[in-house]
Amino acid sequence: MIPAANPGAGYRALKAEIDAAVARTLESGWYILGQEGKAFEQEFAAWLGAGHAVGCGNGTDALALALRGLGIGPGMAVVTVSHTAVATVAAIEMAGAVPVLIDIDPLHYTMDPVELAEVLAHPPSGLPPIHAAIPVHLYGQAADMEAILAVCARHGVAVIEDCSQAHGASLNGKKLGTLGAIGTFSLYPTKNLGALGDGGVLATDDAELAARIGALRQYGWRTHYVSDAVGVNSRLDELQAAILRVKLRHLDAGNARRQAIAAHYDAALSDNAMAPPARRPGGTHVFHQYVVRVAEREAAQARLRKEGIGTGIHYPVPVHRQPAYRDRVALGPARCRASEAAAREVLSLPIYPELTDLDVTGVVEAIGRSLA
Ligand SMILES: *Cc1c(COP(=O)(O)O)cnc(C)c1O
């Protein structure tokens, strides 16, 4: 069986280095916000090409902290997409703001900048003013940042990039997460950069903003036991930071391996007259997911399962259709119709660096038999 994701294989591939980092941290006697966390933040910021990075508890908190750090909360609205992890929308409400969900460009599955412009020029009635937009770099490649940044700048709207599926991806030579005011990253075990537990990190060039968010993640403490602001508790622990420092050193190689696997899948799909996933011009795709569209998805998924190939669906229900959000969350004029169509048809093939060439050949052959 080739599972859809395999974080255990990611650990075993780096076992000696990770075990040494864990042992070193356990022996240090310091487990929260110490040298490992600080070193990870510095190494991550340097790798990304950002001025500062701040670790936190998970990717959802990274988004909520980014919003709070920018002063966005109650009495304000934030635009994002419905075709995303529910976490993106949950974070907006955690910060106390009101989400407005717009549709995707169905080719790249990312925020439609034309509808964004429409919503910013003519906000849906009954909503507080829109103060931020959160484009999601879904599946491993960039949203249309040139257009999004331009329209947001015109309206004085802050841009937070949700990079939780795009560690290492770039657009026009710049890494995602360095284009907006803040870039946020989940470090959940299956992400391209994954901890062995929960973790998150955000990046910004603004030193003052980074310091403010660094305080917000720990009760608003500027110094110990003195809260300047009302904060939360969302810290990246030392064990995860030590593990992430190891994993960060192997991230570029892991992304290259994902790209090589994607090239094999491309060829197999072209032979079947099925379109491989579109790449945004000027961008590099790091294939957090390799997503195809299949009309009879459940049948195709069952055929692949019989062949021993696990697949995923990201995501089967758009956020505005989920019980917790439907009938109350504000939508843009396109009513998220492309998101609903995508949710019915998307299918994610296994793609992670530890897949062997033999595994990839097995998947390619199964695609030939199952998706023809
Ligand atoms: C994984 C993910 C998140 C949430 O991250 P957690 O670490 O699980 O909180 C947010 N946004 C996107 C696009 C994600 O893929």
Short mmCIF file of C-alpha atoms in Angstrom, two decimals, residues 25-367:
data_model
loop_
_atom_site.label_atom_id
_atom_site.label_comp_id
_atom_site.label_asym_id
_atom_site.label_seq_id
_atom_site.Cartn_x
_atom_site.Cartn_y
_atom_site.Cartn_z
CA THR A 25 17.10 19.29 23.66
CA LEU A 26 15.93 16.88 26.35
CA GLU A 27 19.36 17.10 28.02
CA SER A 28 19.34 20.91 27.87
CA GLY A 29 16.65 21.15 30.53
CA TRP A 30 14.99 24.05 28.63
CA TYR A 31 11.76 23.15 26.84
CA ILE A 32 9.87 26.34 25.93
CA LEU A 33 11.16 29.44 24.08
CA GLY A 34 14.90 28.87 24.36
CA GLN A 35 17.94 28.57 22.10
CA GLU A 36 16.44 26.00 19.70
CA GLY A 37 13.38 28.14 19.02
CA LYS A 38 15.47 31.25 18.52
CA ALA A 39 17.86 29.42 16.19
CA PHE A 40 14.97 27.97 14.20
CA GLU A 41 13.42 31.42 13.78
CA GLN A 42 16.74 32.86 12.57
CA GLU A 43 17.45 29.96 10.21
CA PHE A 44 13.91 29.98 8.82
CA ALA A 45 13.96 33.76 8.23
CA ALA A 46 17.35 33.49 6.49
CA TRP A 47 16.18 30.57 4.32
CA LEU A 48 13.00 32.46 3.38
CA GLY A 49 14.70 35.79 2.78
CA ALA A 50 12.61 37.61 5.40
CA GLY A 51 13.81 39.95 8.12
CA HIS A 52 12.17 38.14 11.02
CA ALA A 53 10.36 34.93 11.89
CA VAL A 54 8.22 34.15 14.95
CA GLY A 55 7.40 30.56 15.94
CA CYS A 56 4.01 29.68 17.39
CA GLY A 57 1.77 26.74 18.21
CA ASN A 58 0.30 25.92 14.78
CA GLY A 59 -0.62 27.38 11.40
CA THR A 60 -4.07 28.51 12.50
CA ASP A 61 -2.58 30.51 15.38
CA ALA A 62 0.03 31.97 12.99
CA LEU A 63 -2.82 33.47 10.93
CA ALA A 64 -4.74 34.70 13.99
CA LEU A 65 -1.57 36.21 15.49
CA ALA A 66 -0.76 37.89 12.16
CA LEU A 67 -4.20 39.51 12.10
CA ARG A 68 -3.98 40.59 15.74
CA GLY A 69 -0.46 41.91 15.23
CA LEU A 70 -1.75 44.10 12.40
CA GLY A 71 -4.52 45.38 14.68
CA ILE A 72 -7.27 43.54 12.82
CA GLY A 73 -10.14 42.21 14.91
CA PRO A 74 -13.68 43.08 16.01
CA GLY A 75 -15.51 45.58 13.78
CA MET A 76 -13.45 44.62 10.73
CA ALA A 77 -13.87 42.15 7.87
CA VAL A 78 -11.20 39.98 6.19
CA VAL A 79 -11.46 38.48 2.68
CA THR A 80 -10.26 34.98 1.93
CA VAL A 81 -11.30 31.97 -0.16
CA SER A 82 -13.74 29.17 0.60
CA HIS A 83 -11.60 26.54 -1.16
CA THR A 84 -9.00 26.19 1.63
CA ALA A 85 -8.33 24.41 4.90
CA VAL A 86 -11.08 25.46 7.30
CA ALA A 87 -8.24 26.79 9.47
CA THR A 88 -7.88 29.90 7.28
CA VAL A 89 -11.45 30.96 8.04
CA ALA A 90 -11.35 29.79 11.66
CA ALA A 91 -8.34 32.06 12.27
CA ILE A 92 -10.24 35.14 11.06
CA GLU A 93 -13.01 34.47 13.58
CA MET A 94 -10.45 33.66 16.31
CA ALA A 95 -9.09 37.19 15.82
CA GLY A 96 -12.64 38.52 16.24
CA ALA A 97 -13.02 39.66 12.62
CA VAL A 98 -15.72 38.74 10.08
CA PRO A 99 -14.72 36.51 7.13
CA VAL A 100 -15.85 37.25 3.56
CA LEU A 101 -15.35 34.26 1.27
CA ILE A 102 -14.71 34.70 -2.44
CA ASP A 103 -14.14 32.27 -5.30
CA ILE A 104 -11.05 30.76 -6.90
CA ASP A 105 -9.54 30.87 -10.34
CA PRO A 106 -10.43 27.27 -11.30
CA LEU A 107 -7.15 26.70 -13.17
CA HIS A 108 -4.82 27.38 -10.21
CA TYR A 109 -7.33 26.93 -7.32
CA THR A 110 -6.29 30.27 -5.80
CA MET A 111 -8.09 33.55 -5.00
CA ASP A 112 -9.75 35.20 -8.00
CA PRO A 113 -8.26 38.73 -8.11
CA VAL A 114 -11.11 40.04 -10.27
CA GLU A 115 -13.72 39.14 -7.65
CA LEU A 116 -11.39 40.52 -4.95
CA ALA A 117 -11.32 43.88 -6.76
CA GLU A 118 -15.12 43.78 -7.02
CA VAL A 119 -15.58 43.01 -3.31
CA LEU A 120 -13.16 45.75 -2.25
CA ALA A 121 -14.84 48.32 -4.53
CA HIS A 122 -18.38 47.25 -3.54
CA PRO A 123 -18.31 45.39 -0.20
CA PRO A 124 -21.32 43.16 0.50
CA SER A 125 -23.86 45.20 2.49
CA GLY A 126 -24.18 44.77 6.24
CA LEU A 127 -20.48 44.01 6.71
CA PRO A 128 -17.87 45.96 8.68
CA PRO A 129 -15.12 47.53 6.55
CA ILE A 130 -12.60 45.15 4.96
CA HIS A 131 -9.11 45.59 6.44
CA ALA A 132 -7.19 42.54 5.21
CA ALA A 133 -7.06 39.84 2.55
CA ILE A 134 -5.62 36.36 3.03
CA PRO A 135 -4.70 34.72 -0.29
CA VAL A 136 -3.89 31.01 0.16
CA HIS A 137 -1.04 29.54 -1.89
CA LEU A 138 -2.92 26.28 -2.27
CA TYR A 139 -1.36 22.90 -3.12
CA GLY A 140 2.16 24.41 -3.34
CA GLN A 141 2.00 27.33 -5.72
CA ALA A 142 1.35 31.05 -5.68
CA ALA A 143 -1.94 32.87 -5.85
CA ASP A 144 -1.95 35.71 -8.41
CA MET A 145 0.00 37.98 -6.05
CA GLU A 146 0.78 40.73 -8.54
CA ALA A 147 -2.91 41.47 -9.07
CA ILE A 148 -3.86 40.84 -5.42
CA LEU A 149 -1.15 43.13 -4.01
CA ALA A 150 -2.03 45.88 -6.50
CA VAL A 151 -5.75 45.93 -5.73
CA CYS A 152 -5.16 45.67 -1.96
CA ALA A 153 -2.67 48.56 -2.06
CA ARG A 154 -5.27 50.70 -3.87
CA HIS A 155 -7.78 50.08 -1.07
CA GLY A 156 -5.33 50.24 1.87
CA VAL A 157 -5.99 46.58 2.68
CA ALA A 158 -3.26 44.50 4.38
CA VAL A 159 -2.20 41.23 2.72
CA ILE A 160 -1.37 38.14 4.79
CA GLU A 161 -0.16 35.17 2.75
CA ASP A 162 -1.30 31.74 3.97
CA CYS A 163 1.80 29.73 2.97
CA SER A 164 0.88 26.56 4.87
CA GLN A 165 1.08 24.51 1.66
CA ALA A 166 3.85 26.44 -0.07
CA HIS A 167 7.10 26.31 1.96
CA GLY A 168 9.80 27.14 -0.59
CA ALA A 169 7.55 28.04 -3.52
CA SER A 170 8.27 31.32 -5.25
CA LEU A 171 6.87 33.85 -7.70
CA ASN A 172 9.09 35.88 -10.01
CA GLY A 173 12.14 34.83 -7.99
CA LYS A 174 10.77 35.79 -4.56
CA LYS A 175 9.76 33.19 -1.99
CA LEU A 176 6.09 33.13 -1.01
CA GLY A 177 5.65 34.60 2.44
CA THR A 178 7.83 37.63 1.62
CA LEU A 179 5.37 39.37 -0.72
CA GLY A 180 2.64 40.54 1.69
CA ALA A 181 2.88 42.22 5.11
CA ILE A 182 3.18 38.79 6.78
CA GLY A 183 3.53 35.20 5.56
CA THR A 184 2.22 32.41 7.79
CA PHE A 185 3.20 28.73 7.72
CA SER A 186 1.74 25.63 9.34
CA LEU A 187 4.39 23.10 10.38
CA TYR A 188 1.90 20.23 10.77
CA PRO A 189 3.63 16.85 10.19
CA THR A 190 2.45 16.35 6.59
CA LYS A 191 3.36 19.84 5.31
CA ASN A 192 6.45 20.32 3.13
CA LEU A 193 8.22 21.50 6.29
CA GLY A 194 6.63 19.41 9.01
CA ALA A 195 7.31 19.06 12.73
CA LEU A 196 6.65 15.78 14.58
CA GLY A 197 3.74 17.40 16.34
CA ASP A 198 2.09 20.81 16.03
CA GLY A 199 3.96 23.94 15.04
CA GLY A 200 3.64 27.19 13.14
CA VAL A 201 5.78 30.13 12.12
CA LEU A 202 5.20 33.53 10.54
CA ALA A 203 7.59 35.86 8.76
CA THR A 204 7.76 39.60 8.18
CA ASP A 205 10.33 42.26 7.31
CA ASP A 206 8.88 44.60 9.95
CA ALA A 207 10.93 44.30 13.16
CA GLU A 208 8.37 46.14 15.28
CA LEU A 209 5.53 43.93 14.03
CA ALA A 210 7.59 40.79 14.71
CA ALA A 211 8.30 41.97 18.28
CA ARG A 212 4.62 42.74 18.85
CA ILE A 213 3.56 39.29 17.64
CA GLY A 214 6.38 37.68 19.62
CA ALA A 215 4.80 39.20 22.73
CA LEU A 216 1.21 38.35 21.72
CA ARG A 217 2.06 34.64 21.46
CA GLN A 218 2.94 34.65 25.18
CA TYR A 219 0.30 36.55 27.16
CA GLY A 220 1.39 39.86 25.64
CA TRP A 221 4.56 39.75 27.73
CA ARG A 222 7.17 42.30 26.70
CA THR A 223 9.22 41.15 29.68
CA HIS A 224 8.44 38.25 32.01
CA TYR A 225 5.18 38.62 33.94
CA VAL A 226 4.37 42.06 32.51
CA SER A 227 1.66 42.09 29.83
CA ASP A 228 1.67 45.17 27.58
CA ALA A 229 -1.14 43.76 25.46
CA VAL A 230 -3.79 41.09 25.83
CA GLY A 231 -2.13 38.03 24.31
CA VAL A 232 -2.61 34.28 24.03
CA ASN A 233 -0.47 31.23 24.68
CA SER A 234 0.78 29.85 21.37
CA ARG A 235 4.44 28.85 21.54
CA LEU A 236 6.60 26.60 19.39
CA ASP A 237 8.25 24.22 21.84
CA GLU A 238 11.98 23.51 21.90
CA LEU A 239 11.69 19.85 20.86
CA GLN A 240 9.73 20.74 17.73
CA ALA A 241 12.07 23.65 16.98
CA ALA A 242 15.12 21.34 17.22
CA ILE A 243 13.42 18.80 14.91
CA LEU A 244 12.44 21.57 12.48
CA ARG A 245 16.04 22.83 12.30
CA VAL A 246 17.01 19.38 10.99
CA LYS A 247 14.07 19.23 8.60
CA LEU A 248 14.72 22.76 7.28
CA ARG A 249 18.19 21.67 6.10
CA HIS A 250 16.51 19.02 3.91
CA LEU A 251 13.54 21.08 2.71
CA ASP A 252 14.95 22.23 -0.63
CA ALA A 253 15.98 18.66 -1.52
CA GLY A 254 12.53 17.41 -0.47
CA ASN A 255 10.83 20.00 -2.67
CA ALA A 256 13.08 19.05 -5.62
CA ARG A 257 12.08 15.40 -5.13
CA ARG A 258 8.39 16.39 -5.09
CA GLN A 259 8.91 18.27 -8.37
CA ALA A 260 10.58 15.22 -9.95
CA ILE A 261 7.66 13.01 -8.90
CA ALA A 262 5.22 15.58 -10.31
CA ALA A 263 7.04 15.43 -13.65
CA HIS A 264 6.49 11.63 -13.75
CA TYR A 265 2.79 12.10 -13.01
CA ASP A 266 2.53 14.81 -15.68
CA ALA A 267 3.81 12.40 -18.32
CA ALA A 268 1.46 9.62 -17.18
CA LEU A 269 -1.56 11.93 -17.29
CA SER A 270 -0.69 13.36 -20.70
CA ASP A 271 -0.63 9.79 -22.03
CA ASN A 272 -4.20 9.48 -20.72
CA ALA A 273 -5.28 12.79 -22.26
CA MET A 274 -5.88 14.15 -18.76
CA ALA A 275 -4.59 17.62 -18.01
CA PRO A 276 -1.73 17.79 -15.47
CA PRO A 277 -2.14 20.55 -12.85
CA ALA A 278 -1.55 24.04 -14.30
CA ARG A 279 1.55 25.93 -13.21
CA ARG A 280 1.38 29.68 -12.72
CA PRO A 281 3.75 31.46 -15.14
CA GLY A 282 6.72 32.96 -13.26
CA GLY A 283 6.17 30.65 -10.30
CA THR A 284 7.77 27.53 -8.88
CA HIS A 285 5.39 24.86 -7.59
CA VAL A 286 6.52 22.79 -4.59
CA PHE A 287 3.70 20.22 -4.85
CA HIS A 288 2.40 19.97 -1.34
CA GLN A 289 -0.36 18.19 -3.24
CA TYR A 290 -0.54 16.91 -6.82
CA VAL A 291 -4.19 17.48 -7.65
CA VAL A 292 -6.10 16.19 -10.66
CA ARG A 293 -9.77 16.58 -11.54
CA VAL A 294 -11.92 13.53 -12.06
CA ALA A 295 -15.63 13.65 -12.86
CA GLU A 296 -16.37 10.24 -11.30
CA ARG A 297 -14.06 10.87 -8.38
CA GLU A 298 -15.32 8.36 -5.83
CA ALA A 299 -15.17 5.52 -8.38
CA ALA A 300 -11.66 6.52 -9.46
CA GLN A 301 -10.56 6.72 -5.84
CA ALA A 302 -11.94 3.24 -5.16
CA ARG A 303 -10.16 1.82 -8.23
CA LEU A 304 -6.87 3.34 -7.09
CA ARG A 305 -7.41 2.01 -3.54
CA LYS A 306 -7.88 -1.51 -4.98
CA GLU A 307 -4.52 -1.08 -6.72
CA GLY A 308 -2.94 -0.17 -3.38
CA ILE A 309 -2.74 3.59 -3.99
CA GLY A 310 -4.00 5.95 -1.31
CA THR A 311 -5.37 9.33 -2.38
CA GLY A 312 -6.71 12.41 -0.60
CA ILE A 313 -9.38 15.04 -1.24
CA HIS A 314 -8.41 18.65 -0.50
CA TYR A 315 -11.13 19.54 0.23
CA PRO A 316 -14.43 17.68 -0.17
CA VAL A 317 -16.61 20.50 1.25
CA PRO A 318 -15.87 24.20 0.73
CA VAL A 319 -15.90 26.16 3.99
CA HIS A 320 -19.13 28.04 3.16
CA ARG A 321 -20.93 24.67 2.80
CA GLN A 322 -19.79 23.26 6.14
CA PRO A 323 -22.35 23.01 8.96
CA ALA A 324 -20.48 25.47 11.20
CA TYR A 325 -20.34 28.18 8.50
CA ARG A 326 -23.15 27.71 5.99
CA ASP A 327 -26.07 30.14 6.03
CA ARG A 328 -24.13 32.68 8.09
CA VAL A 329 -20.80 33.42 6.39
CA ALA A 330 -20.66 36.29 3.87
CA LEU A 331 -19.92 35.39 0.23
CA GLY A 332 -18.71 37.44 -2.72
CA PRO A 333 -20.83 37.98 -5.86
CA ALA A 334 -19.56 34.79 -7.58
CA ARG A 335 -21.18 32.77 -4.74
CA CYS A 336 -18.11 30.45 -4.72
CA ARG A 337 -19.44 28.39 -7.62
CA ALA A 338 -15.99 27.41 -8.96
CA SER A 339 -15.05 26.34 -5.41
CA GLU A 340 -18.10 24.07 -5.25
CA ALA A 341 -17.25 22.51 -8.62
CA ALA A 342 -13.63 21.94 -7.54
CA ALA A 343 -14.72 20.34 -4.26
CA ARG A 344 -16.70 17.73 -6.23
CA GLU A 345 -13.82 16.72 -8.52
CA VAL A 346 -10.37 17.26 -6.96
CA LEU A 347 -8.25 14.22 -6.17
CA SER A 348 -4.76 14.35 -4.62
CA LEU A 349 -2.21 11.68 -5.64
CA PRO A 350 0.53 10.57 -3.22
CA ILE A 351 3.47 12.99 -3.36
CA TYR A 352 6.19 13.17 -0.72
CA PRO A 353 9.99 12.95 -0.91
CA GLU A 354 10.21 9.45 0.58
CA LEU A 355 8.28 7.82 -2.30
CA THR A 356 10.77 5.56 -4.09
CA ASP A 357 11.12 5.42 -7.87
CA LEU A 358 9.44 2.03 -7.67
CA ASP A 359 6.50 3.57 -5.76
CA VAL A 360 6.19 6.31 -8.36
CA THR A 361 6.21 3.77 -11.19
CA GLY A 362 3.51 1.85 -9.33
CA VAL A 363 1.35 4.95 -9.02
CA VAL A 364 1.91 5.86 -12.68
CA GLU A 365 0.83 2.38 -13.82
CA ALA A 366 -2.20 2.47 -11.56
CA ILE A 367 -3.13 5.89 -13.00
#
